[in-house]
Amino acid sequence: MSRGLKWFAWTTAFGLYLILLMGALVTKTGSGKGCGNTWPFCNGKVFPTYATFQTWVEYSHRVVSGLVGLFVVILAVWAWKAFRQDRVMLWLAIASVFFVVLQGLMGAAAVVWGQSDAVLALHFGFSLMSLAACVLLVLYLEQKDKGDASPDRAVSTRYKYGVWGITVYTYLVVYTGAYLRHTGSSLGCGENFPGCGGHWLPDWTSSAGIHLLHRSAAYSLWLLVAALVWVTVRYYRQRRELVRAAWFAWVFVTLQAATGIASVLSGIQLILALLHTTIISIFFSVMCYLCMRVGLPWRHDPAVREEAIK
């Protein structure tokens, strides 16, 4: 396998992470309108003559997004041509391109026409999906080199559904976090933890309510991942890849919770907010990797007898 392809894949994955980080910076610094209502240029110019901090944050995000988007397309075509008969590679390549284009179009629409907070929150999620697809493509390339790219189907269907269910739920939790940022509810409970300034059953459309909704979702996600680790170690101890990935997931969901708490207590410091974004991107990628390892739960391989969980 071409080492150049793997290095280019890793570079593209890092670029997608950079887009994710810069998008969070745009939201955090309120730079979404830093280039006015024009796209793709800034205030109608390739090189704006007048620029504020918000202008440079927004325009640099656009430039990097465009460049990395081109990298994603090149990577997808390169990987597809190198592995024409590999359907997994084809789907990962298509997913990478689809989600990076979709998040780019949503960003452009938000600038030109404006979007509701609920729609804007999807922008971060689609960026995360593109990153995860690219990371999976990289890991799949590495596994093909080792001859270990096929899914580990010798696990129960219930376990597969559990892994996929937690991954989907993770995306929903991420969405609540993005919605929280776009509605300006990051300090909806003030700098209080675990309390919420006396609010325990607030109006769920208020800042406190949105903040508590995200907290509750995050708490339950931590418990679900802890349960996943227990089940994996209890029933699939010999499946080293599954055990390792499950533990990684638990470590990163714990770090995610810790940075979330620290962000609240510190008044949402920028560095903590960006670290929070970094950790959730790693955690979601790990969960997607687990999905790839166990395979599709609704596709049963009759040649492999399942190890049913008793």
PDB file of C-alpha atoms in Angstrom:
ATOM      1  CA  MET A   1       0.000   0.000   0.000  1.00  0.00           C
ATOM      2  CA  SER A   2       1.205   3.493  -0.819  1.00  0.00           C
ATOM      3  CA  ARG A   3       2.716   5.254   2.185  1.00  0.00           C
ATOM      4  CA  GLY A   4       1.866   8.491   0.433  1.00  0.00           C
ATOM      5  CA  LEU A   5      -1.840   7.645   0.596  1.00  0.00           C
ATOM      6  CA  LYS A   6      -1.681   6.987   4.336  1.00  0.00           C
ATOM      7  CA  TRP A   7       0.256  10.173   5.059  1.00  0.00           C
ATOM      8  CA  PHE A   8      -2.140  12.193   2.936  1.00  0.00           C
ATOM      9  CA  ALA A   9      -5.085  10.573   4.754  1.00  0.00           C
ATOM     10  CA  TRP A  10      -3.629  11.508   8.162  1.00  0.00           C
ATOM     11  CA  THR A  11      -2.971  15.058   6.951  1.00  0.00           C
ATOM     12  CA  THR A  12      -6.556  15.375   5.707  1.00  0.00           C
ATOM     13  CA  ALA A  13      -7.920  14.045   9.006  1.00  0.00           C
ATOM     14  CA  PHE A  14      -5.885  16.662  10.886  1.00  0.00           C
ATOM     15  CA  GLY A  15      -7.215  19.330   8.525  1.00  0.00           C
ATOM     16  CA  LEU A  16     -10.795  18.287   9.268  1.00  0.00           C
ATOM     17  CA  TYR A  17     -10.043  18.491  12.989  1.00  0.00           C
ATOM     18  CA  LEU A  18      -8.678  21.997  12.389  1.00  0.00           C
ATOM     19  CA  ILE A  19     -11.934  22.963  10.647  1.00  0.00           C
ATOM     20  CA  LEU A  20     -13.874  21.670  13.637  1.00  0.00           C
ATOM     21  CA  LEU A  21     -11.700  23.661  16.034  1.00  0.00           C
ATOM     22  CA  MET A  22     -11.876  26.836  13.962  1.00  0.00           C
ATOM     23  CA  GLY A  23     -15.661  26.492  13.664  1.00  0.00           C
ATOM     24  CA  ALA A  24     -15.898  26.310  17.451  1.00  0.00           C
ATOM     25  CA  LEU A  25     -13.681  29.412  17.636  1.00  0.00           C
ATOM     26  CA  VAL A  26     -15.997  31.254  15.231  1.00  0.00           C
ATOM     27  CA  THR A  27     -18.995  30.441  17.414  1.00  0.00           C
ATOM     28  CA  LYS A  28     -17.196  31.188  20.679  1.00  0.00           C
ATOM     29  CA  THR A  29     -15.918  34.594  19.502  1.00  0.00           C
ATOM     30  CA  GLY A  30     -19.165  35.559  17.754  1.00  0.00           C
ATOM     31  CA  SER A  31     -17.389  35.833  14.396  1.00  0.00           C
ATOM     32  CA  GLY A  32     -20.105  34.277  12.245  1.00  0.00           C
ATOM     33  CA  LYS A  33     -20.848  37.637  10.601  1.00  0.00           C
ATOM     34  CA  GLY A  34     -17.218  38.738  10.478  1.00  0.00           C
ATOM     35  CA  CYS A  35     -17.398  38.867   6.672  1.00  0.00           C
ATOM     36  CA  GLY A  36     -20.895  40.318   6.493  1.00  0.00           C
ATOM     37  CA  ASN A  37     -23.498  38.528   4.381  1.00  0.00           C
ATOM     38  CA  THR A  38     -21.196  37.716   1.471  1.00  0.00           C
ATOM     39  CA  TRP A  39     -19.761  34.321   0.524  1.00  0.00           C
ATOM     40  CA  PRO A  40     -17.288  32.896  -0.453  1.00  0.00           C
ATOM     41  CA  PHE A  41     -15.305  36.142  -0.280  1.00  0.00           C
ATOM     42  CA  CYS A  42     -15.169  38.488   2.697  1.00  0.00           C
ATOM     43  CA  ASN A  43     -17.330  41.594   2.432  1.00  0.00           C
ATOM     44  CA  GLY A  44     -17.292  40.993  -1.327  1.00  0.00           C
ATOM     45  CA  LYS A  45     -13.477  41.081  -1.577  1.00  0.00           C
ATOM     46  CA  VAL A  46     -10.790  38.438  -1.867  1.00  0.00           C
ATOM     47  CA  PHE A  47      -8.530  40.526   0.384  1.00  0.00           C
ATOM     48  CA  PRO A  48     -10.693  42.730   2.621  1.00  0.00           C
ATOM     49  CA  THR A  49      -9.241  46.203   3.087  1.00  0.00           C
ATOM     50  CA  TYR A  50     -10.835  46.625   6.497  1.00  0.00           C
ATOM     51  CA  ALA A  51     -10.661  43.724   8.911  1.00  0.00           C
ATOM     52  CA  THR A  52     -11.550  43.229  12.553  1.00  0.00           C
ATOM     53  CA  PHE A  53     -10.571  40.288  14.714  1.00  0.00           C
ATOM     54  CA  GLN A  54     -13.909  38.657  13.895  1.00  0.00           C
ATOM     55  CA  THR A  55     -13.230  39.156  10.179  1.00  0.00           C
ATOM     56  CA  TRP A  56      -9.930  37.312  10.319  1.00  0.00           C
ATOM     57  CA  VAL A  57     -11.381  34.488  12.418  1.00  0.00           C
ATOM     58  CA  GLU A  58     -14.277  33.951   9.994  1.00  0.00           C
ATOM     59  CA  TYR A  59     -12.271  34.374   6.782  1.00  0.00           C
ATOM     60  CA  SER A  60      -9.418  32.102   7.907  1.00  0.00           C
ATOM     61  CA  HIS A  61     -12.052  29.481   8.728  1.00  0.00           C
ATOM     62  CA  ARG A  62     -13.428  29.760   5.192  1.00  0.00           C
ATOM     63  CA  VAL A  63     -10.000  29.534   3.556  1.00  0.00           C
ATOM     64  CA  VAL A  64      -8.934  26.499   5.589  1.00  0.00           C
ATOM     65  CA  SER A  65     -12.318  24.821   5.019  1.00  0.00           C
ATOM     66  CA  GLY A  66     -12.015  25.272   1.262  1.00  0.00           C
ATOM     67  CA  LEU A  67      -8.464  23.910   1.172  1.00  0.00           C
ATOM     68  CA  VAL A  68      -9.241  20.922   3.381  1.00  0.00           C
ATOM     69  CA  GLY A  69     -12.428  20.255   1.396  1.00  0.00           C
ATOM     70  CA  LEU A  70     -10.239  19.904  -1.702  1.00  0.00           C
ATOM     71  CA  PHE A  71      -7.972  17.522   0.242  1.00  0.00           C
ATOM     72  CA  VAL A  72     -10.988  15.391   1.165  1.00  0.00           C
ATOM     73  CA  VAL A  73     -12.040  15.086  -2.494  1.00  0.00           C
ATOM     74  CA  ILE A  74      -8.492  14.148  -3.550  1.00  0.00           C
ATOM     75  CA  LEU A  75      -8.270  11.581  -0.745  1.00  0.00           C
ATOM     76  CA  ALA A  76     -11.626  10.046  -1.670  1.00  0.00           C
ATOM     77  CA  VAL A  77     -10.666   9.672  -5.342  1.00  0.00           C
ATOM     78  CA  TRP A  78      -7.192   8.364  -4.469  1.00  0.00           C
ATOM     79  CA  ALA A  79      -8.523   5.772  -1.997  1.00  0.00           C
ATOM     80  CA  TRP A  80     -11.277   4.678  -4.385  1.00  0.00           C
ATOM     81  CA  LYS A  81      -8.865   4.217  -7.289  1.00  0.00           C
ATOM     82  CA  ALA A  82      -6.458   2.251  -5.086  1.00  0.00           C
ATOM     83  CA  PHE A  83      -9.215  -0.036  -3.715  1.00  0.00           C
ATOM     84  CA  ARG A  84     -11.932  -0.120  -6.378  1.00  0.00           C
ATOM     85  CA  GLN A  85     -13.402  -3.413  -5.197  1.00  0.00           C
ATOM     86  CA  ASP A  86     -13.542  -2.488  -1.506  1.00  0.00           C
ATOM     87  CA  ARG A  87     -17.068  -1.335  -0.649  1.00  0.00           C
ATOM     88  CA  VAL A  88     -16.117  -0.171   2.857  1.00  0.00           C
ATOM     89  CA  MET A  89     -13.442   2.109   1.419  1.00  0.00           C
ATOM     90  CA  LEU A  90     -15.928   3.429  -1.144  1.00  0.00           C
ATOM     91  CA  TRP A  91     -18.563   4.260   1.481  1.00  0.00           C
ATOM     92  CA  LEU A  92     -16.044   5.947   3.787  1.00  0.00           C
ATOM     93  CA  ALA A  93     -14.745   8.042   0.887  1.00  0.00           C
ATOM     94  CA  ILE A  94     -18.277   9.043  -0.138  1.00  0.00           C
ATOM     95  CA  ALA A  95     -19.227   9.891   3.468  1.00  0.00           C
ATOM     96  CA  SER A  96     -16.145  12.094   3.907  1.00  0.00           C
ATOM     97  CA  VAL A  97     -16.941  14.109   0.789  1.00  0.00           C
ATOM     98  CA  PHE A  98     -20.690  14.255   1.428  1.00  0.00           C
ATOM     99  CA  PHE A  99     -20.442  15.620   4.967  1.00  0.00           C
ATOM    100  CA  VAL A 100     -17.645  18.105   4.262  1.00  0.00           C
ATOM    101  CA  VAL A 101     -19.640  19.508   1.319  1.00  0.00           C
ATOM    102  CA  LEU A 102     -22.854  19.546   3.352  1.00  0.00           C
ATOM    103  CA  GLN A 103     -21.306  21.434   6.268  1.00  0.00           C
ATOM    104  CA  GLY A 104     -19.736  23.881   3.832  1.00  0.00           C
ATOM    105  CA  LEU A 105     -23.063  24.577   2.117  1.00  0.00           C
ATOM    106  CA  MET A 106     -24.786  24.982   5.485  1.00  0.00           C
ATOM    107  CA  GLY A 107     -22.115  27.462   6.547  1.00  0.00           C
ATOM    108  CA  ALA A 108     -22.587  29.449   3.348  1.00  0.00           C
ATOM    109  CA  ALA A 109     -26.381  29.446   3.748  1.00  0.00           C
ATOM    110  CA  ALA A 110     -26.065  30.649   7.330  1.00  0.00           C
ATOM    111  CA  VAL A 111     -23.918  33.589   6.212  1.00  0.00           C
ATOM    112  CA  VAL A 112     -26.035  34.641   3.234  1.00  0.00           C
ATOM    113  CA  TRP A 113     -29.568  33.948   4.462  1.00  0.00           C
ATOM    114  CA  GLY A 114     -29.193  33.266   8.173  1.00  0.00           C
ATOM    115  CA  GLN A 115     -30.361  30.163  10.022  1.00  0.00           C
ATOM    116  CA  SER A 116     -32.100  29.352  13.284  1.00  0.00           C
ATOM    117  CA  ASP A 117     -30.022  28.177  16.235  1.00  0.00           C
ATOM    118  CA  ALA A 118     -31.476  24.671  15.834  1.00  0.00           C
ATOM    119  CA  VAL A 119     -30.214  24.466  12.232  1.00  0.00           C
ATOM    120  CA  LEU A 120     -26.862  26.088  13.005  1.00  0.00           C
ATOM    121  CA  ALA A 121     -26.224  23.409  15.634  1.00  0.00           C
ATOM    122  CA  LEU A 122     -26.312  20.806  12.848  1.00  0.00           C
ATOM    123  CA  HIS A 123     -23.294  22.461  11.224  1.00  0.00           C
ATOM    124  CA  PHE A 124     -20.957  21.246  13.969  1.00  0.00           C
ATOM    125  CA  GLY A 125     -22.451  17.754  13.832  1.00  0.00           C
ATOM    126  CA  PHE A 126     -21.864  17.429  10.086  1.00  0.00           C
ATOM    127  CA  SER A 127     -18.255  18.587  10.515  1.00  0.00           C
ATOM    128  CA  LEU A 128     -17.850  15.914  13.176  1.00  0.00           C
ATOM    129  CA  MET A 129     -19.297  13.265  10.844  1.00  0.00           C
ATOM    130  CA  SER A 130     -16.859  14.224   8.093  1.00  0.00           C
ATOM    131  CA  LEU A 131     -13.933  14.019  10.517  1.00  0.00           C
ATOM    132  CA  ALA A 132     -15.084  10.623  11.827  1.00  0.00           C
ATOM    133  CA  ALA A 133     -15.459   9.234   8.287  1.00  0.00           C
ATOM    134  CA  CYS A 134     -11.937  10.380   7.398  1.00  0.00           C
ATOM    135  CA  VAL A 135     -10.471   8.967  10.628  1.00  0.00           C
ATOM    136  CA  LEU A 136     -12.190   5.635   9.932  1.00  0.00           C
ATOM    137  CA  LEU A 137     -10.753   5.652   6.418  1.00  0.00           C
ATOM    138  CA  VAL A 138      -7.267   6.167   7.867  1.00  0.00           C
ATOM    139  CA  LEU A 139      -7.723   3.388  10.435  1.00  0.00           C
ATOM    140  CA  TYR A 140      -9.176   1.085   7.786  1.00  0.00           C
ATOM    141  CA  LEU A 141      -6.092   1.660   5.626  1.00  0.00           C
ATOM    142  CA  GLU A 142      -3.870   0.815   8.610  1.00  0.00           C
ATOM    143  CA  GLN A 143      -5.856  -2.363   9.324  1.00  0.00           C
ATOM    144  CA  LYS A 144      -5.716  -3.480   5.705  1.00  0.00           C
ATOM    145  CA  ASP A 145      -1.942  -3.273   5.959  1.00  0.00           C
ATOM    146  CA  LYS A 146      -2.115  -5.617   8.955  1.00  0.00           C
ATOM    147  CA  GLY A 147      -4.689  -7.905   7.316  1.00  0.00           C
ATOM    148  CA  ASP A 148      -7.239  -7.164  10.048  1.00  0.00           C
ATOM    149  CA  ALA A 149      -9.798  -4.958   8.307  1.00  0.00           C
ATOM    150  CA  SER A 150     -12.817  -7.258   8.469  1.00  0.00           C
ATOM    151  CA  PRO A 151     -15.455  -6.611  11.173  1.00  0.00           C
ATOM    152  CA  ASP A 152     -15.367  -8.699  14.323  1.00  0.00           C
ATOM    153  CA  ARG A 153     -18.734 -10.366  13.765  1.00  0.00           C
ATOM    154  CA  ALA A 154     -18.306 -12.947  16.527  1.00  0.00           C
ATOM    155  CA  VAL A 155     -20.218 -10.772  18.975  1.00  0.00           C
ATOM    156  CA  SER A 156     -23.886 -10.801  19.843  1.00  0.00           C
ATOM    157  CA  THR A 157     -26.443  -8.817  17.887  1.00  0.00           C
ATOM    158  CA  ARG A 158     -27.477  -7.098  21.107  1.00  0.00           C
ATOM    159  CA  TYR A 159     -23.914  -5.918  21.650  1.00  0.00           C
ATOM    160  CA  LYS A 160     -23.793  -4.520  18.124  1.00  0.00           C
ATOM    161  CA  TYR A 161     -27.067  -2.661  18.625  1.00  0.00           C
ATOM    162  CA  GLY A 162     -25.729  -1.345  21.933  1.00  0.00           C
ATOM    163  CA  VAL A 163     -22.576   0.056  20.297  1.00  0.00           C
ATOM    164  CA  TRP A 164     -24.526   1.638  17.440  1.00  0.00           C
ATOM    165  CA  GLY A 165     -27.179   2.974  19.820  1.00  0.00           C
ATOM    166  CA  ILE A 166     -24.601   4.669  22.068  1.00  0.00           C
ATOM    167  CA  THR A 167     -22.916   6.170  18.991  1.00  0.00           C
ATOM    168  CA  VAL A 168     -26.189   7.635  17.718  1.00  0.00           C
ATOM    169  CA  TYR A 169     -26.948   8.922  21.211  1.00  0.00           C
ATOM    170  CA  THR A 170     -23.472  10.510  21.325  1.00  0.00           C
ATOM    171  CA  TYR A 171     -24.350  12.478  18.194  1.00  0.00           C
ATOM    172  CA  LEU A 172     -27.559  13.692  19.867  1.00  0.00           C
ATOM    173  CA  VAL A 173     -25.601  14.768  22.959  1.00  0.00           C
ATOM    174  CA  VAL A 174     -23.150  16.625  20.702  1.00  0.00           C
ATOM    175  CA  TYR A 175     -26.091  18.344  19.047  1.00  0.00           C
ATOM    176  CA  THR A 176     -27.415  19.550  22.415  1.00  0.00           C
ATOM    177  CA  GLY A 177     -23.941  20.933  23.168  1.00  0.00           C
ATOM    178  CA  ALA A 178     -23.778  22.766  19.829  1.00  0.00           C
ATOM    179  CA  TYR A 179     -27.306  24.094  20.354  1.00  0.00           C
ATOM    180  CA  LEU A 180     -26.301  25.271  23.816  1.00  0.00           C
ATOM    181  CA  ARG A 181     -23.411  27.298  22.331  1.00  0.00           C
ATOM    182  CA  HIS A 182     -25.469  28.811  19.516  1.00  0.00           C
ATOM    183  CA  THR A 183     -28.228  29.911  21.899  1.00  0.00           C
ATOM    184  CA  GLY A 184     -25.694  31.497  24.254  1.00  0.00           C
ATOM    185  CA  SER A 185     -26.673  29.102  27.052  1.00  0.00           C
ATOM    186  CA  SER A 186     -23.175  27.960  28.014  1.00  0.00           C
ATOM    187  CA  LEU A 187     -23.596  29.778  31.340  1.00  0.00           C
ATOM    188  CA  GLY A 188     -27.338  29.177  31.591  1.00  0.00           C
ATOM    189  CA  CYS A 189     -26.745  27.877  35.102  1.00  0.00           C
ATOM    190  CA  GLY A 190     -24.152  30.512  35.903  1.00  0.00           C
ATOM    191  CA  GLU A 191     -20.797  29.301  37.203  1.00  0.00           C
ATOM    192  CA  ASN A 192     -22.553  26.663  39.310  1.00  0.00           C
ATOM    193  CA  PHE A 193     -21.984  22.918  39.422  1.00  0.00           C
ATOM    194  CA  PRO A 194     -23.678  20.551  40.109  1.00  0.00           C
ATOM    195  CA  GLY A 195     -26.474  22.971  40.906  1.00  0.00           C
ATOM    196  CA  CYS A 196     -28.109  25.335  38.460  1.00  0.00           C
ATOM    197  CA  GLY A 197     -28.652  28.486  40.454  1.00  0.00           C
ATOM    198  CA  GLY A 198     -31.801  27.116  42.057  1.00  0.00           C
ATOM    199  CA  HIS A 199     -33.223  25.870  38.736  1.00  0.00           C
ATOM    200  CA  TRP A 200     -34.009  22.159  38.684  1.00  0.00           C
ATOM    201  CA  LEU A 201     -37.156  22.070  36.561  1.00  0.00           C
ATOM    202  CA  PRO A 202     -36.893  25.227  34.458  1.00  0.00           C
ATOM    203  CA  ASP A 203     -38.610  26.064  31.208  1.00  0.00           C
ATOM    204  CA  TRP A 204     -36.700  23.884  28.716  1.00  0.00           C
ATOM    205  CA  THR A 205     -36.603  26.735  26.200  1.00  0.00           C
ATOM    206  CA  SER A 206     -34.781  29.011  28.667  1.00  0.00           C
ATOM    207  CA  SER A 207     -30.978  29.206  28.945  1.00  0.00           C
ATOM    208  CA  ALA A 208     -31.054  27.258  32.212  1.00  0.00           C
ATOM    209  CA  GLY A 209     -33.310  24.616  30.696  1.00  0.00           C
ATOM    210  CA  ILE A 210     -31.128  24.146  27.608  1.00  0.00           C
ATOM    211  CA  HIS A 211     -28.040  23.926  29.801  1.00  0.00           C
ATOM    212  CA  LEU A 212     -29.624  21.339  32.114  1.00  0.00           C
ATOM    213  CA  LEU A 213     -30.816  19.324  29.111  1.00  0.00           C
ATOM    214  CA  HIS A 214     -27.238  19.050  27.861  1.00  0.00           C
ATOM    215  CA  ARG A 215     -25.940  18.199  31.336  1.00  0.00           C
ATOM    216  CA  SER A 216     -28.524  15.435  31.772  1.00  0.00           C
ATOM    217  CA  ALA A 217     -27.724  13.991  28.345  1.00  0.00           C
ATOM    218  CA  ALA A 218     -23.990  14.073  29.131  1.00  0.00           C
ATOM    219  CA  TYR A 219     -24.511  12.328  32.502  1.00  0.00           C
ATOM    220  CA  SER A 220     -26.502   9.526  30.896  1.00  0.00           C
ATOM    221  CA  LEU A 221     -23.915   9.144  28.114  1.00  0.00           C
ATOM    222  CA  TRP A 222     -21.153   8.642  30.686  1.00  0.00           C
ATOM    223  CA  LEU A 223     -23.206   5.901  32.355  1.00  0.00           C
ATOM    224  CA  LEU A 224     -23.920   4.204  29.019  1.00  0.00           C
ATOM    225  CA  VAL A 225     -20.233   4.155  28.084  1.00  0.00           C
ATOM    226  CA  ALA A 226     -19.314   2.801  31.530  1.00  0.00           C
ATOM    227  CA  ALA A 227     -21.866   0.008  30.983  1.00  0.00           C
ATOM    228  CA  LEU A 228     -20.370  -0.668  27.540  1.00  0.00           C
ATOM    229  CA  VAL A 229     -16.918  -1.092  29.073  1.00  0.00           C
ATOM    230  CA  TRP A 230     -18.280  -3.518  31.665  1.00  0.00           C
ATOM    231  CA  VAL A 231     -20.071  -5.635  29.044  1.00  0.00           C
ATOM    232  CA  THR A 232     -17.049  -5.632  26.726  1.00  0.00           C
ATOM    233  CA  VAL A 233     -14.619  -6.701  29.451  1.00  0.00           C
ATOM    234  CA  ARG A 234     -17.091  -9.222  30.904  1.00  0.00           C
ATOM    235  CA  TYR A 235     -18.032 -11.026  27.683  1.00  0.00           C
ATOM    236  CA  TYR A 236     -15.389 -10.137  25.092  1.00  0.00           C
ATOM    237  CA  ARG A 237     -12.172  -9.998  27.070  1.00  0.00           C
ATOM    238  CA  GLN A 238     -10.319 -11.868  24.304  1.00  0.00           C
ATOM    239  CA  ARG A 239     -11.329  -9.296  21.663  1.00  0.00           C
ATOM    240  CA  ARG A 240      -8.448  -6.949  22.315  1.00  0.00           C
ATOM    241  CA  GLU A 241      -9.477  -4.333  19.756  1.00  0.00           C
ATOM    242  CA  LEU A 242     -12.966  -4.062  21.274  1.00  0.00           C
ATOM    243  CA  VAL A 243     -11.666  -3.890  24.845  1.00  0.00           C
ATOM    244  CA  ARG A 244      -9.057  -1.269  23.957  1.00  0.00           C
ATOM    245  CA  ALA A 245     -11.564   0.877  22.047  1.00  0.00           C
ATOM    246  CA  ALA A 246     -14.168   0.617  24.824  1.00  0.00           C
ATOM    247  CA  TRP A 247     -11.641   1.779  27.429  1.00  0.00           C
ATOM    248  CA  PHE A 248     -10.534   4.633  25.166  1.00  0.00           C
ATOM    249  CA  ALA A 249     -14.175   5.668  24.834  1.00  0.00           C
ATOM    250  CA  TRP A 250     -14.638   5.713  28.601  1.00  0.00           C
ATOM    251  CA  VAL A 251     -11.427   7.718  29.162  1.00  0.00           C
ATOM    252  CA  PHE A 252     -12.403  10.357  26.623  1.00  0.00           C
ATOM    253  CA  VAL A 253     -16.035  10.638  27.718  1.00  0.00           C
ATOM    254  CA  THR A 254     -14.722  11.150  31.261  1.00  0.00           C
ATOM    255  CA  LEU A 255     -12.301  13.832  30.065  1.00  0.00           C
ATOM    256  CA  GLN A 256     -15.161  15.388  28.132  1.00  0.00           C
ATOM    257  CA  ALA A 257     -17.247  15.598  31.286  1.00  0.00           C
ATOM    258  CA  ALA A 258     -14.280  17.005  33.246  1.00  0.00           C
ATOM    259  CA  THR A 259     -13.590  19.768  30.706  1.00  0.00           C
ATOM    260  CA  GLY A 260     -17.291  20.587  30.564  1.00  0.00           C
ATOM    261  CA  ILE A 261     -17.410  21.036  34.335  1.00  0.00           C
ATOM    262  CA  ALA A 262     -14.166  23.041  34.311  1.00  0.00           C
ATOM    263  CA  SER A 263     -15.557  25.279  31.559  1.00  0.00           C
ATOM    264  CA  VAL A 264     -18.609  26.114  33.642  1.00  0.00           C
ATOM    265  CA  LEU A 265     -16.638  26.755  36.818  1.00  0.00           C
ATOM    266  CA  SER A 266     -14.149  28.973  34.956  1.00  0.00           C
ATOM    267  CA  GLY A 267     -16.793  31.027  33.172  1.00  0.00           C
ATOM    268  CA  ILE A 268     -16.227  29.243  29.807  1.00  0.00           C
ATOM    269  CA  GLN A 269     -12.564  30.020  29.187  1.00  0.00           C
ATOM    270  CA  LEU A 270     -11.664  29.792  25.490  1.00  0.00           C
ATOM    271  CA  ILE A 271      -8.886  27.225  25.902  1.00  0.00           C
ATOM    272  CA  LEU A 272     -11.189  24.899  27.844  1.00  0.00           C
ATOM    273  CA  ALA A 273     -13.952  25.310  25.275  1.00  0.00           C
ATOM    274  CA  LEU A 274     -11.545  24.328  22.474  1.00  0.00           C
ATOM    275  CA  LEU A 275     -10.228  21.409  24.523  1.00  0.00           C
ATOM    276  CA  HIS A 276     -13.836  20.308  25.057  1.00  0.00           C
ATOM    277  CA  THR A 277     -14.311  20.314  21.272  1.00  0.00           C
ATOM    278  CA  THR A 278     -11.086  18.357  20.740  1.00  0.00           C
ATOM    279  CA  ILE A 279     -12.039  15.620  23.176  1.00  0.00           C
ATOM    280  CA  ILE A 280     -15.551  15.130  21.809  1.00  0.00           C
ATOM    281  CA  SER A 281     -14.132  14.773  18.288  1.00  0.00           C
ATOM    282  CA  ILE A 282     -11.802  12.000  19.509  1.00  0.00           C
ATOM    283  CA  PHE A 283     -14.538  10.316  21.549  1.00  0.00           C
ATOM    284  CA  PHE A 284     -17.032  10.304  18.674  1.00  0.00           C
ATOM    285  CA  SER A 285     -14.379   8.918  16.319  1.00  0.00           C
ATOM    286  CA  VAL A 286     -13.645   6.104  18.792  1.00  0.00           C
ATOM    287  CA  MET A 287     -17.348   5.211  18.976  1.00  0.00           C
ATOM    288  CA  CYS A 288     -17.550   5.191  15.158  1.00  0.00           C
ATOM    289  CA  TYR A 289     -14.498   2.918  15.109  1.00  0.00           C
ATOM    290  CA  LEU A 290     -16.304   0.514  17.447  1.00  0.00           C
ATOM    291  CA  CYS A 291     -19.242   0.518  15.028  1.00  0.00           C
ATOM    292  CA  MET A 292     -16.897  -0.387  12.195  1.00  0.00           C
ATOM    293  CA  ARG A 293     -15.319  -3.175  14.250  1.00  0.00           C
ATOM    294  CA  VAL A 294     -18.586  -4.872  15.176  1.00  0.00           C
ATOM    295  CA  GLY A 295     -20.226  -4.380  11.773  1.00  0.00           C
ATOM    296  CA  LEU A 296     -23.851  -3.703  10.957  1.00  0.00           C
ATOM    297  CA  PRO A 297     -26.125  -5.234  13.622  1.00  0.00           C
ATOM    298  CA  TRP A 298     -28.878  -6.074  11.134  1.00  0.00           C
ATOM    299  CA  ARG A 299     -26.474  -7.982   8.859  1.00  0.00           C
ATOM    300  CA  HIS A 300     -26.031 -11.503  10.210  1.00  0.00           C
ATOM    301  CA  ASP A 301     -23.230 -13.729   8.955  1.00  0.00           C
ATOM    302  CA  PRO A 302     -24.526 -17.327   9.158  1.00  0.00           C
ATOM    303  CA  ALA A 303     -20.979 -18.662   8.811  1.00  0.00           C
ATOM    304  CA  VAL A 304     -20.049 -17.220  12.176  1.00  0.00           C
ATOM    305  CA  ARG A 305     -21.801 -18.432  15.287  1.00  0.00           C
ATOM    306  CA  GLU A 306     -22.615 -15.597  17.631  1.00  0.00           C
ATOM    307  CA  GLU A 307     -21.388 -15.652  21.190  1.00  0.00           C
ATOM    308  CA  ALA A 308     -24.700 -14.802  22.801  1.00  0.00           C
ATOM    309  CA  ILE A 309     -24.692 -12.789  26.010  1.00  0.00           C
ATOM    310  CA  LYS A 310     -26.393 -14.813  28.668  1.00  0.00           C
TER     311      LYS A 310
END
